[in-house]
Amino acid sequence: MRCGGNRLYLTRRDFLSLGSCAAAVAPLRSRRVAAAQFRPSSAEINAIDIHAHYFPMEYLKSIANKGGPEGFNVDLTTSPGPTLTGGGAVTVLDPTYWDLERRVHAMDAAGIKVHALSLTMPMPHLAPPDRGAELAAIYNDAVVAAHRRFPDRFVGCVSLPLKSAALAVKELDRVGKQNAMRAVYFPTNIGGKELSDPSLDPIYDKIQSLNLPIMLHPHPPVVGLSRLQKFYLPNLLGNPFDTTVAVAYLVFGGVMDRFPNLDVLLPHAGGAFPYLYGRVQRGQEVIPDLKNAAKAPVAAYLKRFYYDTISHSAEALKYLVDLAGVDRVMLGSDYCFNMGYERPREIVTKLSMSAGDRDRIFFGNARRLLKLA
Ligand SMILES: [Zn+2]
């Protein structure tokens, strides 16, 4: 589990139970050399990356000093950065995770103008409500500060203490209208609670009233862990299937109907949902209990969701664009994990499409969803 140059300290058992974006470190050197050969013109530094992770030092220090989300710890004494333990991984967070100046250089090299910053594990919802609210505020304030320091390079996604609707709404009231904040980040499950849980409705209502999109991201505990103990499967399969399960709850659990103006972006090219939607819709048609679970056919929701480009397959990305529509797909990288893209534009350029459609995926769709000028 890296970003540039950090060391990874995982036992094999730790790694196999990993539920985050992490992956092996070995290929990094060759990937970085290849990235260094890519020289975008200044005009090509125009893409908006809507899936880019950021670990502010203030957030890490708070977890180290006061404790954090259940099961996670931070040690500030290690080098070249703090060590994060939890979710089955022990990760040294080198400056690539938290140094914004280094990040801007990396963005320039990859032809990326804007990062929509987001937290990955640990998110604040795994802490007790009051502590989760404190951690969410620390993260959100750091994102606001990043935007103020580099206003044309960084915007961000609001993190929330989702165990308490009242505290989550309070935090949305506090930061939801900040210029930096262009989306709200949600785990695909909330410590095992599903996204259709009625206790979340006041939060959805507030997000809808703020006209912010929700961006989903897998978070431990992902689905099926008991059968995913080998081959890095919590990451390779658990993460995208947790997204797929979350979609089923959003659709059949009525969230998308109760909040008809809510926009939701699905990470990792939608997980398995774009491929399985036909089967899910068949169930909707023939299983009596499902007939009235959602107001519209599943295919209608498929075209309502948004998706990033993190498929790692040009064929799969082409299928997604053809299926959901070129206006629903936007560039993502999973920065700075090595399960992401070092050169996120590349897979888009492999698709046969007009320059206008390519620009929609590079920046036009994200500009619309995030309401950027
Ligand atoms: Zn990610």
mmCIF file of C-alpha atoms and ligand atoms in Angstrom:
data_model
loop_
_atom_site.group_PDB
_atom_site.id
_atom_site.type_symbol
_atom_site.label_atom_id
_atom_site.label_comp_id
_atom_site.label_asym_id
_atom_site.label_seq_id
_atom_site.Cartn_x
_atom_site.Cartn_y
_atom_site.Cartn_z
ATOM 1 C CA MET A 1 0.000 0.000 0.000
ATOM 2 C CA ARG A 2 2.044 2.908 -1.206
ATOM 3 C CA CYS A 3 2.404 6.215 -2.551
ATOM 4 C CA GLY A 4 5.691 7.214 -4.110
ATOM 5 C CA GLY A 5 8.632 5.800 -2.311
ATOM 6 C CA ASN A 6 7.180 4.760 1.013
ATOM 7 C CA ARG A 7 7.827 1.337 2.363
ATOM 8 C CA LEU A 8 5.130 -1.141 3.030
ATOM 9 C CA TYR A 9 5.227 -3.299 6.108
ATOM 10 C CA LEU A 10 2.705 -6.044 5.800
ATOM 11 C CA THR A 11 2.752 -9.574 6.947
ATOM 12 C CA ARG A 12 1.297 -11.910 4.374
ATOM 13 C CA ARG A 13 -1.689 -12.509 6.617
ATOM 14 C CA ASP A 14 -2.214 -8.762 7.047
ATOM 15 C CA PHE A 15 -2.101 -8.197 3.336
ATOM 16 C CA LEU A 16 -4.553 -10.942 2.524
ATOM 17 C CA SER A 17 -7.160 -9.442 4.801
ATOM 18 C CA LEU A 18 -6.677 -5.962 3.405
ATOM 19 C CA GLY A 19 -9.827 -4.099 2.538
ATOM 20 C CA SER A 20 -8.477 -0.856 1.092
ATOM 21 C CA CYS A 21 -6.986 0.384 -2.156
ATOM 22 C CA ALA A 22 -3.664 -1.231 -1.337
ATOM 23 C CA ALA A 23 -1.584 -3.488 -3.535
ATOM 24 C CA ALA A 24 1.970 -4.668 -4.030
ATOM 25 C CA VAL A 25 4.885 -2.249 -4.178
ATOM 26 C CA ALA A 26 7.169 -3.997 -6.629
ATOM 27 C CA PRO A 27 6.021 -2.466 -9.956
ATOM 28 C CA LEU A 28 6.401 1.125 -8.780
ATOM 29 C CA ARG A 29 9.861 1.882 -10.121
ATOM 30 C CA SER A 30 9.083 0.995 -13.728
ATOM 31 C CA ARG A 31 5.753 2.803 -13.551
ATOM 32 C CA ARG A 32 7.417 5.974 -12.335
ATOM 33 C CA VAL A 33 10.013 5.902 -15.108
ATOM 34 C CA ALA A 34 7.208 5.515 -17.628
ATOM 35 C CA ALA A 35 5.294 8.383 -16.055
ATOM 36 C CA ALA A 36 8.358 10.607 -16.228
ATOM 37 C CA GLN A 37 8.387 10.142 -20.016
ATOM 38 C CA PHE A 38 4.906 11.624 -20.330
ATOM 39 C CA ARG A 39 5.180 15.365 -20.942
ATOM 40 C CA PRO A 40 1.796 17.040 -21.187
ATOM 41 C CA SER A 41 1.686 20.536 -22.633
ATOM 42 C CA SER A 42 0.295 23.229 -20.369
ATOM 43 C CA ALA A 43 -2.945 23.030 -22.358
ATOM 44 C CA GLU A 44 -3.116 19.305 -21.599
ATOM 45 C CA ILE A 45 -2.985 19.923 -17.842
ATOM 46 C CA ASN A 46 -6.751 20.193 -17.872
ATOM 47 C CA ALA A 47 -8.254 16.996 -16.455
ATOM 48 C CA ILE A 48 -10.302 16.797 -13.252
ATOM 49 C CA ASP A 49 -9.573 13.742 -11.126
ATOM 50 C CA ILE A 50 -12.634 12.931 -9.053
ATOM 51 C CA HIS A 51 -11.093 9.968 -7.196
ATOM 52 C CA ALA A 52 -7.898 11.222 -5.483
ATOM 53 C CA HIS A 53 -7.115 10.384 -1.862
ATOM 54 C CA TYR A 54 -5.529 12.747 0.658
ATOM 55 C CA PHE A 55 -4.321 12.161 4.220
ATOM 56 C CA PRO A 56 -3.873 15.560 5.899
ATOM 57 C CA MET A 57 -1.177 15.562 8.589
ATOM 58 C CA GLU A 58 -3.634 17.180 11.014
ATOM 59 C CA TYR A 59 -5.935 14.170 10.664
ATOM 60 C CA LEU A 60 -3.090 11.710 11.195
ATOM 61 C CA LYS A 61 -1.784 13.634 14.210
ATOM 62 C CA SER A 62 -5.211 13.663 15.811
ATOM 63 C CA ILE A 63 -5.568 9.897 15.433
ATOM 64 C CA ALA A 64 -2.057 9.446 16.868
ATOM 65 C CA ASN A 65 -2.674 11.702 19.850
ATOM 66 C CA LYS A 66 -6.307 11.036 20.741
ATOM 67 C CA GLY A 67 -7.131 7.719 19.125
ATOM 68 C CA GLY A 68 -9.107 7.201 16.009
ATOM 69 C CA PRO A 69 -11.716 5.162 14.266
ATOM 70 C CA GLU A 70 -12.010 1.764 15.895
ATOM 71 C CA GLY A 71 -9.192 -0.561 14.879
ATOM 72 C CA PHE A 72 -6.855 2.125 13.493
ATOM 73 C CA ASN A 73 -3.716 3.704 14.965
ATOM 74 C CA VAL A 74 -1.082 6.169 13.732
ATOM 75 C CA ASP A 75 2.577 6.279 14.814
ATOM 76 C CA LEU A 76 4.153 9.682 14.115
ATOM 77 C CA THR A 77 7.715 8.637 14.931
ATOM 78 C CA THR A 78 8.437 6.648 11.767
ATOM 79 C CA SER A 79 10.183 7.804 8.595
ATOM 80 C CA PRO A 80 9.645 9.008 5.877
ATOM 81 C CA GLY A 81 6.170 9.576 7.331
ATOM 82 C CA PRO A 82 3.627 8.384 9.885
ATOM 83 C CA THR A 83 2.692 4.711 9.998
ATOM 84 C CA LEU A 84 -0.999 3.897 9.758
ATOM 85 C CA THR A 85 -2.119 0.571 11.206
ATOM 86 C CA GLY A 86 -5.587 -0.845 10.641
ATOM 87 C CA GLY A 87 -7.928 -2.480 8.164
ATOM 88 C CA GLY A 88 -5.470 -5.342 7.910
ATOM 89 C CA ALA A 89 -2.565 -3.142 6.777
ATOM 90 C CA VAL A 90 0.470 -1.402 8.220
ATOM 91 C CA THR A 91 1.368 1.477 5.922
ATOM 92 C CA VAL A 92 4.094 4.108 6.044
ATOM 93 C CA LEU A 93 2.475 7.266 4.712
ATOM 94 C CA ASP A 94 5.295 9.004 2.863
ATOM 95 C CA PRO A 95 4.950 12.670 1.820
ATOM 96 C CA THR A 96 3.076 11.762 -1.353
ATOM 97 C CA TYR A 97 0.044 11.119 0.832
ATOM 98 C CA TRP A 98 0.038 14.511 2.539
ATOM 99 C CA ASP A 99 2.471 16.958 0.873
ATOM 100 C CA LEU A 100 0.411 19.182 -1.407
ATOM 101 C CA GLU A 101 3.330 20.708 -3.271
ATOM 102 C CA ARG A 102 4.623 17.296 -4.290
ATOM 103 C CA ARG A 103 1.118 16.408 -5.311
ATOM 104 C CA VAL A 104 0.824 19.418 -7.604
ATOM 105 C CA HIS A 105 4.037 18.377 -9.377
ATOM 106 C CA ALA A 106 2.662 14.855 -9.819
ATOM 107 C CA MET A 107 -0.582 16.283 -11.155
ATOM 108 C CA ASP A 108 1.276 18.448 -13.678
ATOM 109 C CA ALA A 109 3.234 15.413 -14.880
ATOM 110 C CA ALA A 110 0.019 13.434 -15.365
ATOM 111 C CA GLY A 111 -1.935 16.207 -17.098
ATOM 112 C CA ILE A 112 -4.302 16.711 -14.149
ATOM 113 C CA LYS A 113 -5.485 20.206 -13.276
ATOM 114 C CA VAL A 114 -7.751 19.467 -10.309
ATOM 115 C CA HIS A 115 -7.937 16.816 -7.610
ATOM 116 C CA ALA A 116 -11.255 16.352 -5.807
ATOM 117 C CA LEU A 117 -9.656 15.306 -2.516
ATOM 118 C CA SER A 118 -11.159 12.514 -0.479
ATOM 119 C CA LEU A 119 -10.338 10.375 2.499
ATOM 120 C CA THR A 120 -10.062 6.628 2.282
ATOM 121 C CA MET A 121 -9.731 4.387 5.295
ATOM 122 C CA PRO A 122 -10.036 5.149 8.092
ATOM 123 C CA MET A 123 -13.098 7.333 7.620
ATOM 124 C CA PRO A 124 -14.481 9.080 10.741
ATOM 125 C CA HIS A 125 -17.695 7.033 10.903
ATOM 126 C CA LEU A 126 -15.910 4.159 12.665
ATOM 127 C CA ALA A 127 -15.178 6.386 15.671
ATOM 128 C CA PRO A 128 -17.778 7.066 18.398
ATOM 129 C CA PRO A 129 -20.111 9.867 17.234
ATOM 130 C CA ASP A 130 -18.536 12.810 19.071
ATOM 131 C CA ARG A 131 -15.006 11.740 18.202
ATOM 132 C CA GLY A 132 -16.127 11.031 14.619
ATOM 133 C CA ALA A 133 -17.484 14.568 14.416
ATOM 134 C CA GLU A 134 -14.185 15.945 15.688
ATOM 135 C CA LEU A 135 -12.185 13.905 13.159
ATOM 136 C CA ALA A 136 -14.507 14.833 10.307
ATOM 137 C CA ALA A 137 -14.092 18.520 11.147
ATOM 138 C CA ILE A 138 -10.298 18.174 11.227
ATOM 139 C CA TYR A 139 -10.314 16.503 7.814
ATOM 140 C CA ASN A 140 -12.776 18.943 6.304
ATOM 141 C CA ASP A 141 -10.882 21.968 7.598
ATOM 142 C CA ALA A 142 -7.690 20.576 6.072
ATOM 143 C CA VAL A 143 -9.416 20.245 2.700
ATOM 144 C CA VAL A 144 -10.678 23.822 2.940
ATOM 145 C CA ALA A 145 -7.109 24.919 3.728
ATOM 146 C CA ALA A 146 -5.756 22.967 0.737
ATOM 147 C CA HIS A 147 -8.260 24.713 -1.514
ATOM 148 C CA ARG A 148 -7.340 28.138 -0.137
ATOM 149 C CA ARG A 149 -3.655 27.448 -0.705
ATOM 150 C CA PHE A 150 -4.151 26.097 -4.251
ATOM 151 C CA PRO A 151 -7.602 27.330 -5.265
ATOM 152 C CA ASP A 152 -7.361 26.222 -8.891
ATOM 153 C CA ARG A 153 -5.872 22.786 -8.083
ATOM 154 C CA PHE A 154 -7.840 21.340 -5.157
ATOM 155 C CA VAL A 155 -11.451 20.966 -4.202
ATOM 156 C CA GLY A 156 -12.738 18.296 -1.857
ATOM 157 C CA CYS A 157 -15.364 15.928 -0.541
ATOM 158 C CA VAL A 158 -16.942 16.393 2.886
ATOM 159 C CA SER A 159 -16.299 13.604 5.400
ATOM 160 C CA LEU A 160 -19.034 12.954 7.955
ATOM 161 C CA PRO A 161 -19.619 11.287 11.340
ATOM 162 C CA LEU A 162 -22.277 9.041 9.827
ATOM 163 C CA LYS A 163 -23.108 7.204 13.067
ATOM 164 C CA SER A 164 -25.075 10.288 14.134
ATOM 165 C CA ALA A 165 -27.427 11.938 11.666
ATOM 166 C CA ALA A 166 -27.647 15.035 13.875
ATOM 167 C CA LEU A 167 -23.873 15.461 13.997
ATOM 168 C CA ALA A 168 -23.501 14.716 10.273
ATOM 169 C CA VAL A 169 -26.130 17.347 9.405
ATOM 170 C CA LYS A 170 -24.421 19.800 11.754
ATOM 171 C CA GLU A 171 -21.102 19.274 9.950
ATOM 172 C CA LEU A 172 -22.811 19.708 6.578
ATOM 173 C CA ASP A 173 -24.269 22.968 7.855
ATOM 174 C CA ARG A 174 -20.799 24.046 8.911
ATOM 175 C CA VAL A 175 -18.808 23.209 5.754
ATOM 176 C CA GLY A 176 -21.270 22.185 3.028
ATOM 177 C CA LYS A 177 -21.370 25.613 1.439
ATOM 178 C CA GLN A 178 -17.639 26.225 1.575
ATOM 179 C CA ASN A 179 -16.215 26.923 -1.867
ATOM 180 C CA ALA A 180 -13.785 24.031 -1.403
ATOM 181 C CA MET A 181 -16.485 21.422 -0.880
ATOM 182 C CA ARG A 182 -17.996 20.009 -4.056
ATOM 183 C CA ALA A 183 -19.208 16.566 -2.941
ATOM 184 C CA VAL A 184 -19.870 14.384 0.100
ATOM 185 C CA TYR A 185 -17.965 11.180 0.709
ATOM 186 C CA PHE A 186 -19.775 8.038 1.794
ATOM 187 C CA PRO A 187 -18.478 4.552 2.572
ATOM 188 C CA THR A 188 -20.281 1.724 0.775
ATOM 189 C CA ASN A 189 -21.305 0.399 4.184
ATOM 190 C CA ILE A 190 -21.330 2.183 7.509
ATOM 191 C CA GLY A 191 -19.633 -0.278 9.792
ATOM 192 C CA GLY A 192 -21.945 -2.958 8.449
ATOM 193 C CA LYS A 193 -25.057 -0.730 8.312
ATOM 194 C CA GLU A 194 -26.503 -0.485 4.799
ATOM 195 C CA LEU A 195 -26.996 2.764 2.888
ATOM 196 C CA SER A 196 -30.793 2.382 2.895
ATOM 197 C CA ASP A 197 -30.978 2.547 6.693
ATOM 198 C CA PRO A 198 -33.725 5.079 7.510
ATOM 199 C CA SER A 199 -31.476 6.760 10.080
ATOM 200 C CA LEU A 200 -29.499 8.193 7.156
ATOM 201 C CA ASP A 201 -32.464 9.964 5.546
ATOM 202 C CA PRO A 202 -31.882 13.324 7.301
ATOM 203 C CA ILE A 203 -28.326 13.257 5.955
ATOM 204 C CA TYR A 204 -29.468 12.492 2.402
ATOM 205 C CA ASP A 205 -32.072 15.221 2.718
ATOM 206 C CA LYS A 206 -29.459 17.777 3.753
ATOM 207 C CA ILE A 207 -27.047 16.692 0.992
ATOM 208 C CA GLN A 208 -29.811 16.973 -1.591
ATOM 209 C CA SER A 209 -30.766 20.422 -0.325
ATOM 210 C CA LEU A 210 -27.133 21.518 -0.588
ATOM 211 C CA ASN A 211 -27.117 20.233 -4.179
ATOM 212 C CA LEU A 212 -23.951 18.219 -3.575
ATOM 213 C CA PRO A 213 -23.267 14.821 -5.159
ATOM 214 C CA ILE A 214 -22.375 11.779 -3.070
ATOM 215 C CA MET A 215 -19.216 9.910 -3.964
ATOM 216 C CA LEU A 216 -19.107 6.332 -2.711
ATOM 217 C CA HIS A 217 -15.959 4.472 -1.734
ATOM 218 C CA PRO A 218 -15.488 0.949 -0.364
ATOM 219 C CA HIS A 219 -14.508 0.778 3.291
ATOM 220 C CA PRO A 220 -13.902 -2.113 5.687
ATOM 221 C CA PRO A 221 -15.712 -4.312 6.498
ATOM 222 C CA VAL A 222 -16.321 -5.196 2.831
ATOM 223 C CA VAL A 223 -18.739 -7.924 1.842
ATOM 224 C CA GLY A 224 -17.702 -11.577 1.894
ATOM 225 C CA LEU A 225 -14.527 -11.258 3.955
ATOM 226 C CA SER A 226 -14.781 -14.819 5.256
ATOM 227 C CA ARG A 227 -14.239 -16.141 1.695
ATOM 228 C CA LEU A 228 -11.716 -13.497 0.620
ATOM 229 C CA GLN A 229 -8.755 -14.488 2.734
ATOM 230 C CA LYS A 230 -6.410 -15.225 -0.175
ATOM 231 C CA PHE A 231 -5.072 -13.558 -3.315
ATOM 232 C CA TYR A 232 -5.676 -9.961 -2.091
ATOM 233 C CA LEU A 233 -9.366 -10.597 -2.688
ATOM 234 C CA PRO A 234 -10.721 -8.078 -0.139
ATOM 235 C CA ASN A 235 -9.267 -5.418 -2.416
ATOM 236 C CA LEU A 236 -9.607 -7.011 -5.858
ATOM 237 C CA LEU A 237 -13.159 -8.304 -5.391
ATOM 238 C CA GLY A 238 -14.427 -7.215 -1.979
ATOM 239 C CA ASN A 239 -14.154 -3.514 -2.775
ATOM 240 C CA PRO A 240 -16.026 -3.551 -6.117
ATOM 241 C CA PHE A 241 -18.652 -5.969 -4.805
ATOM 242 C CA ASP A 242 -19.225 -3.801 -1.736
ATOM 243 C CA THR A 243 -19.996 -0.984 -4.173
ATOM 244 C CA THR A 244 -22.383 -3.297 -6.036
ATOM 245 C CA VAL A 245 -24.183 -4.254 -2.823
ATOM 246 C CA ALA A 246 -24.427 -0.573 -1.884
ATOM 247 C CA VAL A 247 -26.107 0.136 -5.238
ATOM 248 C CA ALA A 248 -28.697 -2.596 -4.588
ATOM 249 C CA TYR A 249 -29.590 -1.000 -1.248
ATOM 250 C CA LEU A 250 -29.744 2.492 -2.745
ATOM 251 C CA VAL A 251 -32.116 1.266 -5.485
ATOM 252 C CA PHE A 252 -34.267 -1.425 -3.801
ATOM 253 C CA GLY A 253 -34.042 0.323 -0.421
ATOM 254 C CA GLY A 254 -35.729 3.337 -1.992
ATOM 255 C CA VAL A 255 -33.028 5.949 -1.391
ATOM 256 C CA MET A 256 -32.820 6.953 -5.050
ATOM 257 C CA ASP A 257 -36.627 7.316 -5.146
ATOM 258 C CA ARG A 258 -36.970 9.182 -1.849
ATOM 259 C CA PHE A 259 -34.292 11.646 -2.974
ATOM 260 C CA PRO A 260 -34.923 12.070 -6.702
ATOM 261 C CA ASN A 261 -32.388 14.863 -7.126
ATOM 262 C CA LEU A 262 -29.552 13.064 -5.394
ATOM 263 C CA ASP A 263 -26.507 12.399 -7.603
ATOM 264 C CA VAL A 264 -24.323 9.427 -6.687
ATOM 265 C CA LEU A 265 -20.951 8.519 -8.186
ATOM 266 C CA LEU A 266 -19.886 4.862 -8.105
ATOM 267 C CA PRO A 267 -16.129 4.212 -7.773
ATOM 268 C CA HIS A 268 -13.998 1.748 -9.689
ATOM 269 C CA ALA A 269 -16.148 2.047 -12.809
ATOM 270 C CA GLY A 270 -19.263 0.994 -10.904
ATOM 271 C CA GLY A 271 -17.872 -2.239 -9.442
ATOM 272 C CA ALA A 272 -19.841 -5.171 -10.852
ATOM 273 C CA PHE A 273 -23.105 -3.254 -11.231
ATOM 274 C CA PRO A 274 -22.811 -2.280 -14.929
ATOM 275 C CA TYR A 275 -22.245 -5.937 -15.806
ATOM 276 C CA LEU A 276 -24.915 -7.363 -13.483
ATOM 277 C CA TYR A 277 -27.672 -4.789 -13.882
ATOM 278 C CA GLY A 278 -29.584 -6.987 -16.367
ATOM 279 C CA ARG A 279 -29.753 -9.843 -13.887
ATOM 280 C CA VAL A 280 -30.789 -7.500 -11.101
ATOM 281 C CA GLN A 281 -33.499 -6.045 -13.338
ATOM 282 C CA ARG A 282 -34.699 -9.536 -14.243
ATOM 283 C CA GLY A 283 -35.139 -10.181 -10.524
ATOM 284 C CA GLN A 284 -37.074 -6.941 -10.251
ATOM 285 C CA GLU A 285 -39.426 -8.135 -13.005
ATOM 286 C CA VAL A 286 -40.118 -11.669 -11.829
ATOM 287 C CA ILE A 287 -39.720 -11.752 -8.038
ATOM 288 C CA PRO A 288 -42.953 -10.487 -6.433
ATOM 289 C CA ASP A 289 -41.243 -8.970 -3.408
ATOM 290 C CA LEU A 290 -39.000 -6.857 -5.639
ATOM 291 C CA LYS A 291 -41.619 -5.595 -8.072
ATOM 292 C CA ASN A 292 -42.436 -2.514 -6.051
ATOM 293 C CA ALA A 293 -39.138 -2.109 -4.272
ATOM 294 C CA ALA A 294 -38.062 0.618 -6.695
ATOM 295 C CA LYS A 295 -40.180 2.933 -8.816
ATOM 296 C CA ALA A 296 -38.238 2.531 -12.065
ATOM 297 C CA PRO A 297 -36.496 -0.313 -13.896
ATOM 298 C CA VAL A 298 -32.964 -0.949 -12.685
ATOM 299 C CA ALA A 299 -31.643 0.231 -16.057
ATOM 300 C CA ALA A 300 -33.003 3.704 -15.343
ATOM 301 C CA TYR A 301 -30.900 3.952 -12.193
ATOM 302 C CA LEU A 302 -27.898 2.644 -14.105
ATOM 303 C CA LYS A 303 -28.097 5.771 -16.261
ATOM 304 C CA ARG A 304 -28.697 8.008 -13.250
ATOM 305 C CA PHE A 305 -25.487 7.060 -11.420
ATOM 306 C CA TYR A 306 -22.100 8.509 -12.311
ATOM 307 C CA TYR A 307 -18.921 6.453 -12.702
ATOM 308 C CA ASP A 308 -15.179 6.946 -12.634
ATOM 309 C CA THR A 309 -12.760 5.491 -15.195
ATOM 310 C CA ILE A 310 -10.916 3.152 -12.808
ATOM 311 C CA SER A 311 -11.649 -0.101 -14.638
ATOM 312 C CA HIS A 312 -8.075 -1.069 -15.640
ATOM 313 C CA SER A 313 -9.549 -2.376 -18.888
ATOM 314 C CA ALA A 314 -10.202 -0.272 -21.976
ATOM 315 C CA GLU A 315 -12.776 -2.843 -23.112
ATOM 316 C CA ALA A 316 -14.646 -2.591 -19.818
ATOM 317 C CA LEU A 317 -14.495 1.198 -19.892
ATOM 318 C CA LYS A 318 -15.846 1.256 -23.450
ATOM 319 C CA TYR A 319 -18.713 -1.002 -22.354
ATOM 320 C CA LEU A 320 -19.453 1.338 -19.446
ATOM 321 C CA VAL A 321 -19.410 4.451 -21.632
ATOM 322 C CA ASP A 322 -21.671 2.803 -24.220
ATOM 323 C CA LEU A 323 -24.042 1.508 -21.538
ATOM 324 C CA ALA A 324 -24.342 4.440 -19.122
ATOM 325 C CA GLY A 325 -23.624 7.236 -21.591
ATOM 326 C CA VAL A 326 -20.539 9.358 -22.164
ATOM 327 C CA ASP A 327 -22.022 12.075 -19.956
ATOM 328 C CA ARG A 328 -21.981 9.773 -16.894
ATOM 329 C CA VAL A 329 -18.287 8.784 -16.834
ATOM 330 C CA MET A 330 -15.422 10.911 -15.535
ATOM 331 C CA LEU A 331 -11.723 10.577 -14.936
ATOM 332 C CA GLY A 332 -10.456 9.069 -11.696
ATOM 333 C CA SER A 333 -7.046 7.809 -10.641
ATOM 334 C CA ASP A 334 -7.211 6.374 -7.083
ATOM 335 C CA TYR A 335 -4.195 8.586 -6.374
ATOM 336 C CA CYS A 336 -1.952 7.699 -4.764
ATOM 337 C CA PHE A 337 -2.458 3.975 -4.378
ATOM 338 C CA ASN A 338 -0.755 1.657 -6.789
ATOM 339 C CA MET A 339 -4.042 -0.075 -7.568
ATOM 340 C CA GLY A 340 -4.833 3.233 -9.276
ATOM 341 C CA TYR A 341 -3.564 4.913 -12.411
ATOM 342 C CA GLU A 342 -0.190 6.650 -12.531
ATOM 343 C CA ARG A 343 -1.307 8.103 -15.902
ATOM 344 C CA PRO A 344 -5.091 8.327 -15.599
ATOM 345 C CA ARG A 345 -5.618 9.953 -19.011
ATOM 346 C CA GLU A 346 -4.116 7.021 -20.855
ATOM 347 C CA ILE A 347 -7.007 4.563 -20.683
ATOM 348 C CA VAL A 348 -9.382 7.223 -21.988
ATOM 349 C CA THR A 349 -7.151 7.936 -24.975
ATOM 350 C CA LYS A 350 -7.300 4.226 -25.854
ATOM 351 C CA LEU A 351 -11.020 4.484 -26.559
ATOM 352 C CA SER A 352 -12.234 5.393 -30.009
ATOM 353 C CA MET A 353 -14.314 8.523 -29.500
ATOM 354 C CA SER A 354 -14.538 12.130 -30.608
ATOM 355 C CA ALA A 355 -12.295 14.759 -29.036
ATOM 356 C CA GLY A 356 -15.414 16.321 -27.560
ATOM 357 C CA ASP A 357 -16.449 13.092 -25.830
ATOM 358 C CA ARG A 358 -12.915 12.561 -24.562
ATOM 359 C CA ASP A 359 -12.954 16.040 -23.049
ATOM 360 C CA ARG A 360 -16.285 15.263 -21.384
ATOM 361 C CA ILE A 361 -14.601 12.364 -19.584
ATOM 362 C CA PHE A 362 -11.403 14.335 -18.899
ATOM 363 C CA PHE A 363 -13.115 17.386 -17.390
ATOM 364 C CA GLY A 364 -16.520 18.334 -18.791
ATOM 365 C CA ASN A 365 -18.653 15.880 -16.809
ATOM 366 C CA ALA A 366 -16.790 16.469 -13.544
ATOM 367 C CA ARG A 367 -17.008 20.207 -14.050
ATOM 368 C CA ARG A 368 -20.789 19.852 -14.315
ATOM 369 C CA LEU A 369 -21.163 17.406 -11.381
ATOM 370 C CA LEU A 370 -18.870 19.386 -9.078
ATOM 371 C CA LYS A 371 -20.199 22.738 -10.325
ATOM 372 C CA LEU A 372 -16.777 24.079 -11.157
ATOM 373 C CA ALA A 373 -16.400 27.147 -13.333
HETATM 374 ZN ZN ZN B 1 -9.926 4.837 -3.858
#
